PDB file of N, CA and C in Angstrom:
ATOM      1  N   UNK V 898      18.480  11.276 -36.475  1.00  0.00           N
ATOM      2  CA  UNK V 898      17.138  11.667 -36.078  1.00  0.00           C
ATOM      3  C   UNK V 898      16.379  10.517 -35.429  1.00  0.00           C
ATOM      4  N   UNK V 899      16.703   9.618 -35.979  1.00  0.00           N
ATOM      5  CA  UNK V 899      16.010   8.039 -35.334  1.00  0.00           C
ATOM      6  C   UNK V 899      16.389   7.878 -34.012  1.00  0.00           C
ATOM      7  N   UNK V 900      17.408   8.438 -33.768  1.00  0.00           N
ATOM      8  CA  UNK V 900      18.171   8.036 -31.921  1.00  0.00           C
ATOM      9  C   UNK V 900      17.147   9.283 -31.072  1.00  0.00           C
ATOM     10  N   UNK V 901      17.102  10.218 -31.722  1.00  0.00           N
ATOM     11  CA  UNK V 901      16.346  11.862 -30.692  1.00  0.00           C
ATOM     12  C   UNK V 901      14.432  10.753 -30.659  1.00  0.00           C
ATOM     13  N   UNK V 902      14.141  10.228 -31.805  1.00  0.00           N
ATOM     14  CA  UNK V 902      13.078   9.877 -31.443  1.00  0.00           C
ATOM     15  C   UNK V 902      12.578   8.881 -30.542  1.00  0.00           C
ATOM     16  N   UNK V 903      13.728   7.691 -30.545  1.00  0.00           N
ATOM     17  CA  UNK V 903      13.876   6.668 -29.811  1.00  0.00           C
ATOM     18  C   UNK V 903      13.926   7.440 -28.583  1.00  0.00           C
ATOM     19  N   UNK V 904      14.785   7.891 -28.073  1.00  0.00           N
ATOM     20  CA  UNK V 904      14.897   8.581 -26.667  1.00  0.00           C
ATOM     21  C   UNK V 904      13.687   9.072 -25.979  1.00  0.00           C
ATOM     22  N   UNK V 905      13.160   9.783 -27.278  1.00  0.00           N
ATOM     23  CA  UNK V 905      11.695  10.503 -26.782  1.00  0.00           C
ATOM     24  C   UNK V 905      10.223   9.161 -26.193  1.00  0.00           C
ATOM     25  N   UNK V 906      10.736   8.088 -27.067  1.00  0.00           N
ATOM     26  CA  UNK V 906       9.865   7.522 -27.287  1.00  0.00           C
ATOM     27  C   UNK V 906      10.251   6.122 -25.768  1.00  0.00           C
ATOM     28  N   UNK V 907      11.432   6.812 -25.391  1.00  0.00           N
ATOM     29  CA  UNK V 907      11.761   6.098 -23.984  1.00  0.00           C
ATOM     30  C   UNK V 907      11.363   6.908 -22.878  1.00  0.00           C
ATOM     31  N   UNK V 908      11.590   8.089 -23.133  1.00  0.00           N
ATOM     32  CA  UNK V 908      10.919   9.046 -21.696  1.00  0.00           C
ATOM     33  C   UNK V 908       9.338   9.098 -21.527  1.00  0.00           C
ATOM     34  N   UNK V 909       9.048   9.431 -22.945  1.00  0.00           N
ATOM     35  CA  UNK V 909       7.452   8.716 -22.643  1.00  0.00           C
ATOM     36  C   UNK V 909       7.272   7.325 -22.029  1.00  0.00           C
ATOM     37  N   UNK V 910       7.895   6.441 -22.179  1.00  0.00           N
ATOM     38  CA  UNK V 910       7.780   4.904 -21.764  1.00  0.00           C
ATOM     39  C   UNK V 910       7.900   5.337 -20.119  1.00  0.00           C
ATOM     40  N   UNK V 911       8.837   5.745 -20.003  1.00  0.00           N
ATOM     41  CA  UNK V 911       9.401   5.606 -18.570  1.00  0.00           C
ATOM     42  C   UNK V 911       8.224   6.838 -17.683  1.00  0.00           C
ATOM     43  N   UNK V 912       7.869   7.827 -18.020  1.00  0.00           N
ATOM     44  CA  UNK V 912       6.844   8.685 -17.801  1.00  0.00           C
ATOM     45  C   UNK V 912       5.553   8.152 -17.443  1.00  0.00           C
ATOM     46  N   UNK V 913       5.139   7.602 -18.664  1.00  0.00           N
ATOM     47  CA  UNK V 913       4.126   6.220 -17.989  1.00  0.00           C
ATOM     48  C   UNK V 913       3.975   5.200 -17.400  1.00  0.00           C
ATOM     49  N   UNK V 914       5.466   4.666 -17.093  1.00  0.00           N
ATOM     50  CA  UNK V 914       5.550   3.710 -15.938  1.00  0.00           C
ATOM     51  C   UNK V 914       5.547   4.415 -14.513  1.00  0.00           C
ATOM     52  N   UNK V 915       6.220   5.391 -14.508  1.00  0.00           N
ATOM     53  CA  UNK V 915       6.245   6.520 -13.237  1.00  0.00           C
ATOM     54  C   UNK V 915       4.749   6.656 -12.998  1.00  0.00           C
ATOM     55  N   UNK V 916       3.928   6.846 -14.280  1.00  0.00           N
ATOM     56  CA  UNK V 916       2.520   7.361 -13.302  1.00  0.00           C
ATOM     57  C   UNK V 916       1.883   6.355 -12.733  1.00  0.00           C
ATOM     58  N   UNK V 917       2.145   4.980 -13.664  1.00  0.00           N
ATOM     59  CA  UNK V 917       1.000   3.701 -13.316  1.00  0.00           C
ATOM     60  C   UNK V 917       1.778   3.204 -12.014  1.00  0.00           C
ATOM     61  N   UNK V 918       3.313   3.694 -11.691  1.00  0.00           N
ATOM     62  CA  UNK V 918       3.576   3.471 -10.130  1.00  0.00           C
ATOM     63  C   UNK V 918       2.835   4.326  -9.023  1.00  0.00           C
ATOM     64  N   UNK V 919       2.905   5.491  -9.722  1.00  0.00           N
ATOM     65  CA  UNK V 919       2.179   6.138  -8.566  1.00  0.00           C
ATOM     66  C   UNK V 919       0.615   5.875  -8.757  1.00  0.00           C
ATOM     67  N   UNK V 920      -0.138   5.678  -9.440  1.00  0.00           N
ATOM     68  CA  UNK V 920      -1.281   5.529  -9.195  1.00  0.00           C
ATOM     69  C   UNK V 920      -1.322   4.187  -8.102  1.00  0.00           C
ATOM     70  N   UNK V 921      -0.308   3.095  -8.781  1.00  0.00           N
ATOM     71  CA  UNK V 921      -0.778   1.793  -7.882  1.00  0.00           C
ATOM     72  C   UNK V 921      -0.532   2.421  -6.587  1.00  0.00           C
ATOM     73  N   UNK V 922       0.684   2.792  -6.476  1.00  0.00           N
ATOM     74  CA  UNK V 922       0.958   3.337  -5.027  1.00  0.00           C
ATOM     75  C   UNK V 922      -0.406   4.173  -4.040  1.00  0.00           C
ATOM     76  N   UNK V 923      -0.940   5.022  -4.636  1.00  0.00           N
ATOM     77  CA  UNK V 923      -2.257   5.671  -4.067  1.00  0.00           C
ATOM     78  C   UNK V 923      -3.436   4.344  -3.916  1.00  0.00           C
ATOM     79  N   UNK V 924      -3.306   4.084  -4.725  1.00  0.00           N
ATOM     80  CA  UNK V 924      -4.407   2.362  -4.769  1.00  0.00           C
ATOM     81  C   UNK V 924      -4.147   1.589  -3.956  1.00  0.00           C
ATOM     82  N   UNK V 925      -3.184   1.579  -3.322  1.00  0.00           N
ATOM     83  CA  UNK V 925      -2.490   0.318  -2.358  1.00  0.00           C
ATOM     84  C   UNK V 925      -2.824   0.882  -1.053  1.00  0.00           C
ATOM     85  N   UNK V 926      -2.886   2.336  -0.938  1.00  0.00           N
ATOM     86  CA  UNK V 926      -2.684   3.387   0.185  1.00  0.00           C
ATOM     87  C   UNK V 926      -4.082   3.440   0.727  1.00  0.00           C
ATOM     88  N   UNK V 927      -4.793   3.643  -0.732  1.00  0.00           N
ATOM     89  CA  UNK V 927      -6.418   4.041  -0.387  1.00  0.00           C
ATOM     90  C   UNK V 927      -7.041   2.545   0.199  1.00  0.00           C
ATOM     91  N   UNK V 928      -6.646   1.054  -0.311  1.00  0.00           N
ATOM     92  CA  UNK V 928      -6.822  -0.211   0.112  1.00  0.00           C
ATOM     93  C   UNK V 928      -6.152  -0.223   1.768  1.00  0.00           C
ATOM     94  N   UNK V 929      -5.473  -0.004   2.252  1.00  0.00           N
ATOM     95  CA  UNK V 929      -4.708  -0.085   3.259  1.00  0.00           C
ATOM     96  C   UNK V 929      -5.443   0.636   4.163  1.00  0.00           C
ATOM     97  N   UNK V 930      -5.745   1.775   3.874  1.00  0.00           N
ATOM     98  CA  UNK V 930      -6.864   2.650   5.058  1.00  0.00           C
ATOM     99  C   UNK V 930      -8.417   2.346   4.800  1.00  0.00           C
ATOM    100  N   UNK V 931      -8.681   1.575   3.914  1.00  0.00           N
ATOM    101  CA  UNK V 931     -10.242   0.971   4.121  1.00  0.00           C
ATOM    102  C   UNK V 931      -9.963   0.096   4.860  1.00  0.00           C
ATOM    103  N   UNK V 932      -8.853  -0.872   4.711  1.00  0.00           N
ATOM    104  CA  UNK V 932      -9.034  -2.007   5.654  1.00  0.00           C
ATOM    105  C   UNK V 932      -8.521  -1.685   7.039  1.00  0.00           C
ATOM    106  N   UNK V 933      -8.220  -0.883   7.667  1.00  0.00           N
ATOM    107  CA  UNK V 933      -7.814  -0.219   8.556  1.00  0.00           C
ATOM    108  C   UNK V 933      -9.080   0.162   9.104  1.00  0.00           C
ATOM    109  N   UNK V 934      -9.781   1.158   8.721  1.00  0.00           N
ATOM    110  CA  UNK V 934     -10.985   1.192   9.427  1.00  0.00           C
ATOM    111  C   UNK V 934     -11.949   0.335   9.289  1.00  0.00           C
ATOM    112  N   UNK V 935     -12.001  -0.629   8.349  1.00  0.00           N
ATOM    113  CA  UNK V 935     -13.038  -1.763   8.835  1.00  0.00           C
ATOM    114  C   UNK V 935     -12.627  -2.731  10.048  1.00  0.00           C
ATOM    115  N   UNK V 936     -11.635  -2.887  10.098  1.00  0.00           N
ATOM    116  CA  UNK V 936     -10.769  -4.200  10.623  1.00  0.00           C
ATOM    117  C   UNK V 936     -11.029  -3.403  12.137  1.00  0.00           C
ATOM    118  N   UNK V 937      -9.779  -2.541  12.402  1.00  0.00           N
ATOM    119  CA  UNK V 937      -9.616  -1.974  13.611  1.00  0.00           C
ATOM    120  C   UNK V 937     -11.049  -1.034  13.988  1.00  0.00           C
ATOM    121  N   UNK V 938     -11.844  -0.562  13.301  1.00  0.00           N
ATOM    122  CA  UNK V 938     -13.025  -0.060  14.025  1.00  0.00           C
ATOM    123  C   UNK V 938     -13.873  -0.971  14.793  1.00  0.00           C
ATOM    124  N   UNK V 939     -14.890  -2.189  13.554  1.00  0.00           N
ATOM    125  CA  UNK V 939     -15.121  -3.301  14.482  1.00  0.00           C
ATOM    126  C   UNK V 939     -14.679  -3.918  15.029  1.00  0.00           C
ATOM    127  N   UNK V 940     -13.498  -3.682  15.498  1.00  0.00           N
ATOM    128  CA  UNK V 940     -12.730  -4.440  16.732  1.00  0.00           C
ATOM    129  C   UNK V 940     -12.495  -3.677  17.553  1.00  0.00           C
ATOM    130  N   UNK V 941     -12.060  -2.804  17.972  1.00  0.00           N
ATOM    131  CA  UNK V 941     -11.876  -1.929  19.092  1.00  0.00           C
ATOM    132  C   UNK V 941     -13.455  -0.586  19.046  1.00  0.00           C
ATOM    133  N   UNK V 942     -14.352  -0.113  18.762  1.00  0.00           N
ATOM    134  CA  UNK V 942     -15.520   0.445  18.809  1.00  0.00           C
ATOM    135  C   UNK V 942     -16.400  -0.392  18.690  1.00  0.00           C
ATOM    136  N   UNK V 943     -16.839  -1.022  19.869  1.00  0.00           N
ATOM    137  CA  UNK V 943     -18.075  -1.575  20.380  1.00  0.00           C
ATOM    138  C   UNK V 943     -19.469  -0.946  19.821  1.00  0.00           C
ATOM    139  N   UNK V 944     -19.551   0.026  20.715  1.00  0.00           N
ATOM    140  CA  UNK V 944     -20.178   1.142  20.462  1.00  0.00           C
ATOM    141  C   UNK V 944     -19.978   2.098  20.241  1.00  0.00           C
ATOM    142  N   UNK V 945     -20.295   3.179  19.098  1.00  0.00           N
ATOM    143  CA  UNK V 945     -19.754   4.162  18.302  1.00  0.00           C
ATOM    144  C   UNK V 945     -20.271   5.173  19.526  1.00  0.00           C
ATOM    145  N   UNK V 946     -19.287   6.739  19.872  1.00  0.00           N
ATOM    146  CA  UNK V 946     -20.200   7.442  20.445  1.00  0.00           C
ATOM    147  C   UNK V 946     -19.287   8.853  19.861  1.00  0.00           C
ATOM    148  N   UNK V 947     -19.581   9.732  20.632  1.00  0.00           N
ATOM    149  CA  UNK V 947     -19.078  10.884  20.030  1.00  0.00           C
ATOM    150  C   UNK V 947     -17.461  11.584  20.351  1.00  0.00           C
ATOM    151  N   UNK V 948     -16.814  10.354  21.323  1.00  0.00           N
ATOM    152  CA  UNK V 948     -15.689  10.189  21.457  1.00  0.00           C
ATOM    153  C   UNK V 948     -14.991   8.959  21.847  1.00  0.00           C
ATOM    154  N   UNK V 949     -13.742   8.722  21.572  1.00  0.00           N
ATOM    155  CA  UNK V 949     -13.032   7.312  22.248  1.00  0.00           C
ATOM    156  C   UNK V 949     -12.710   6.797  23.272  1.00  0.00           C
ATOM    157  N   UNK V 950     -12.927   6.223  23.827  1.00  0.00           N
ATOM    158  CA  UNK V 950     -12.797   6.478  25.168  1.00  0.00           C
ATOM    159  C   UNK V 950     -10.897   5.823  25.266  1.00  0.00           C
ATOM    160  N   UNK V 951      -9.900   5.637  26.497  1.00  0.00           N
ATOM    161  CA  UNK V 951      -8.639   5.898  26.355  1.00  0.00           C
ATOM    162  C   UNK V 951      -8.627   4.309  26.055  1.00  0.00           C
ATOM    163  N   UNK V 952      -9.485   2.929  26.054  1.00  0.00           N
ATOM    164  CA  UNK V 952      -8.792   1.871  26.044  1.00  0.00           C
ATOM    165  C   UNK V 952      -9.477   1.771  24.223  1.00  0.00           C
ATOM    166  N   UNK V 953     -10.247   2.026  23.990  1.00  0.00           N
ATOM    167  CA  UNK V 953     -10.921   2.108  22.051  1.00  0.00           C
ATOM    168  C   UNK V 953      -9.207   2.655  22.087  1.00  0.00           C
ATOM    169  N   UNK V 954      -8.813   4.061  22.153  1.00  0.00           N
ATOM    170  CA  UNK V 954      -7.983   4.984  21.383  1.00  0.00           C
ATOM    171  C   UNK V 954      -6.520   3.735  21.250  1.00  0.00           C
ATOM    172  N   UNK V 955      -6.447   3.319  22.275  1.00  0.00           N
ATOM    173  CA  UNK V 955      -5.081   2.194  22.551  1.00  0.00           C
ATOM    174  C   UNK V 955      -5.442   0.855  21.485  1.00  0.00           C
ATOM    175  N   UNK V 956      -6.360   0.648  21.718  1.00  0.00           N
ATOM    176  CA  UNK V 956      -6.603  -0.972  20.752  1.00  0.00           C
ATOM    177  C   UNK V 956      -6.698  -0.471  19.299  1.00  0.00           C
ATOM    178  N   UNK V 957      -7.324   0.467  18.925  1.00  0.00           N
ATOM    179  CA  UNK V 957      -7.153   1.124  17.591  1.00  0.00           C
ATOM    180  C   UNK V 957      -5.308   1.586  17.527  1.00  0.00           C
ATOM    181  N   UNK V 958      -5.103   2.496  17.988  1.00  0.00           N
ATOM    182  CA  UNK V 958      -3.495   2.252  18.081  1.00  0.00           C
ATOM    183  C   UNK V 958      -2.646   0.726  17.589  1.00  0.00           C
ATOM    184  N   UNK V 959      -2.848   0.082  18.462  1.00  0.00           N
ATOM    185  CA  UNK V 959      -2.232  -1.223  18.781  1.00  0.00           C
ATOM    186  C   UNK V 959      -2.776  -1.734  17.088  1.00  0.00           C
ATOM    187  N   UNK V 960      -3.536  -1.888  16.743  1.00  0.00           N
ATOM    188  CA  UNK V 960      -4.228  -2.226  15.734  1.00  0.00           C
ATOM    189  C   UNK V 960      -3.722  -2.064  14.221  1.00  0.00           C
ATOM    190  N   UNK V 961      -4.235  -0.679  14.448  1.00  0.00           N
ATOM    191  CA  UNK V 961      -3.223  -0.371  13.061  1.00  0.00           C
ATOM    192  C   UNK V 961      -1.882  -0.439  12.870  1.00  0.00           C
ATOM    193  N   UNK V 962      -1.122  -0.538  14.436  1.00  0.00           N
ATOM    194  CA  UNK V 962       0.156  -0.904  14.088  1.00  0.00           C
ATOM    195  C   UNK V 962       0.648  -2.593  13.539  1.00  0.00           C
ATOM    196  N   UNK V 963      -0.080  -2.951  13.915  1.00  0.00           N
ATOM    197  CA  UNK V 963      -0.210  -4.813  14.157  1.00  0.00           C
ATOM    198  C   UNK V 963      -0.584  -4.776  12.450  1.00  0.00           C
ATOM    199  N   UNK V 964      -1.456  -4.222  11.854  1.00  0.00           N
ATOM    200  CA  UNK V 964      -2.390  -4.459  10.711  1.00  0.00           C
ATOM    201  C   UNK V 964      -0.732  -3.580   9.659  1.00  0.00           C
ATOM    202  N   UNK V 965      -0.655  -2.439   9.882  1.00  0.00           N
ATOM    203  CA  UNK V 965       0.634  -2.104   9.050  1.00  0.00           C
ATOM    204  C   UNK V 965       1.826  -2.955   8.840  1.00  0.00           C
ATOM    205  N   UNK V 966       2.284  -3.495  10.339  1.00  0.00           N
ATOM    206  CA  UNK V 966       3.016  -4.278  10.296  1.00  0.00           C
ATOM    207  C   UNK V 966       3.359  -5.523   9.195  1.00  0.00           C
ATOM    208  N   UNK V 967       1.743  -6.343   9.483  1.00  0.00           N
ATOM    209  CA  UNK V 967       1.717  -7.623   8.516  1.00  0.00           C
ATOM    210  C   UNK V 967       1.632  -7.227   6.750  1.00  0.00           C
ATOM    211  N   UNK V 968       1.135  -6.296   6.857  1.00  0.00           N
ATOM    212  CA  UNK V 968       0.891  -5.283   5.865  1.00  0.00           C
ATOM    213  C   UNK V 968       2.525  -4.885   4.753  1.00  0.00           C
ATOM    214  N   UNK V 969       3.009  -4.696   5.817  1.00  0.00           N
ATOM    215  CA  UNK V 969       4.850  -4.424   5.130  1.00  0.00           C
ATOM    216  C   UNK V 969       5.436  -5.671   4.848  1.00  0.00           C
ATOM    217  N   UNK V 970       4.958  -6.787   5.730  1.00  0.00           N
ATOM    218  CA  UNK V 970       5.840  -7.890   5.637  1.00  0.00           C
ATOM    219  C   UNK V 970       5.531  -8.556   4.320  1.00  0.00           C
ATOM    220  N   UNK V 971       3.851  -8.848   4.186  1.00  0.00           N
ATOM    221  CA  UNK V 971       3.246  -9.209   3.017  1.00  0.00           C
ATOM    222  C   UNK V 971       3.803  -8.560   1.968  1.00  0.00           C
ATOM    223  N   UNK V 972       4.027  -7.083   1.824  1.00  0.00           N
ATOM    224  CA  UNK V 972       4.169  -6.275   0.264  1.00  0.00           C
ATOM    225  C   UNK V 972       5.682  -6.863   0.089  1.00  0.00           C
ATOM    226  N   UNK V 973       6.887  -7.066   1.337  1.00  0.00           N
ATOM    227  CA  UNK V 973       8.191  -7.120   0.880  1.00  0.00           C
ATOM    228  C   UNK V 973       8.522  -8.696   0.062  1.00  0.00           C
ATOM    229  N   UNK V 974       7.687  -9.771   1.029  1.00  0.00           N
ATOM    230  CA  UNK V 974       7.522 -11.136   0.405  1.00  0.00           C
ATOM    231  C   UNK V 974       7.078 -11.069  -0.992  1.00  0.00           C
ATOM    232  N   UNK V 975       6.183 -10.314  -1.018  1.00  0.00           N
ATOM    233  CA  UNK V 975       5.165 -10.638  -3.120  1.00  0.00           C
ATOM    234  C   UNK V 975       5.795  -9.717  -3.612  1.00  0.00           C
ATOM    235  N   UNK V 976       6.826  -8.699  -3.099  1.00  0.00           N
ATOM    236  CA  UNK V 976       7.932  -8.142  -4.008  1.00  0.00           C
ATOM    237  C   UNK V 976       9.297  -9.074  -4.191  1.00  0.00           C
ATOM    238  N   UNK V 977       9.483  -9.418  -3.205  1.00  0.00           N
ATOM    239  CA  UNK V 977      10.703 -10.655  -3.808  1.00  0.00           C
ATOM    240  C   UNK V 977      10.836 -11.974  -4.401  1.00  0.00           C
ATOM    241  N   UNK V 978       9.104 -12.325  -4.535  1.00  0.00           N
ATOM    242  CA  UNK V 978       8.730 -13.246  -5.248  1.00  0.00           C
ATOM    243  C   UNK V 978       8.774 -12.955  -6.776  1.00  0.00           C
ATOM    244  N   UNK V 979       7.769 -11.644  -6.793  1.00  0.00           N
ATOM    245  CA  UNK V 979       7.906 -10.853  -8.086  1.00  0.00           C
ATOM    246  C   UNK V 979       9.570 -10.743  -8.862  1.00  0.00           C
ATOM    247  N   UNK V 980      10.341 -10.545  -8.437  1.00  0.00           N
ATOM    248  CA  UNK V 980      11.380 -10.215  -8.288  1.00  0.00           C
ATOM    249  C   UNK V 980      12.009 -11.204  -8.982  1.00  0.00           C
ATOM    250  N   UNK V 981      11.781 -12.489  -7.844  1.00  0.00           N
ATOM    251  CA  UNK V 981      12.378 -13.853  -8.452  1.00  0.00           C
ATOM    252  C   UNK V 981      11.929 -13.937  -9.908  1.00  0.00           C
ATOM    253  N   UNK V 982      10.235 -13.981 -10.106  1.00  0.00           N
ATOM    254  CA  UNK V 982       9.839 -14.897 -11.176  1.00  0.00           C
ATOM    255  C   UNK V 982      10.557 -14.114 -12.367  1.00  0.00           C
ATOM    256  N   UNK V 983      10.611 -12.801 -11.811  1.00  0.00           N
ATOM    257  CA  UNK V 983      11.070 -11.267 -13.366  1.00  0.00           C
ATOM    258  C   UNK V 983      12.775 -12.210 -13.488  1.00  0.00           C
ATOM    259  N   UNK V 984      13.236 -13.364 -12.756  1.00  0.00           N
ATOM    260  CA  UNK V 984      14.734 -12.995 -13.285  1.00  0.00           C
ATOM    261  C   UNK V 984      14.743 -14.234 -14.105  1.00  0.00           C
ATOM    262  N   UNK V 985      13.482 -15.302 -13.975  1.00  0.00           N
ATOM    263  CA  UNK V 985      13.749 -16.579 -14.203  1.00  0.00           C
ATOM    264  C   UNK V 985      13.444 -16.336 -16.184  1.00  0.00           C
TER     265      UNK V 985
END
C-alpha cells in the first residue's frame, strides 16, 4: 500500500511541476509581447494614426523578428547555464 501511495504522491509532484511549467511558460509569453510592443512600437510608430503606413508595418516586422531572435538566443544560453549549475 505504501508503493500505490508513493506513486500517487509522485503524479501529484509531477502534476505540479507540469502546471508551474506552464504557467512560467504563459509568463515568459505575456513578458515577451509587452516588450514587443513597447520596444518595437516606439521605434517604428512615430506617430500613432489609424493605420500603418507600409515602412512602420516593415520596421515593426523587422523588429519583432530581431527582438524574438535575441530573445531565443538569451532563453537557450540561461537554459544551458541552468543546466550546467543543476549537474555540478
Amino acid at each position: 500500500m505504501a508503493l500505490f501511495g508513493s506513486s500517487n504522491s509522485n503524479n501529484q509532484k509531477q502534476q505540479i511541476m507540469d502546471q508551474v511549467k506552464s504557467e512560467l511558460a504563459m509568463a515568459n509569453a505575456q513578458e515577451l509581447i509587452s516588450k514587443l510592443n513597447d520596444k518595437c512600437y516606439s521605434k517604428c510608430i512615430p506617430v500613432p494614426g489609424s493605420e500603418l503606413s507600409l515602412s512602420e508595418q516593415t520596421c515593426v516586422s523587422k523588429c519583432i523578428d530581431r527582438y524574438i531572435e535575441a530573445w531565443n538566443k538569451v532563453s537557450e544560453v540561461y537554459l544551458l547555464r541552468v543546466q550546467k549549475e543543476s549537474q555540478k
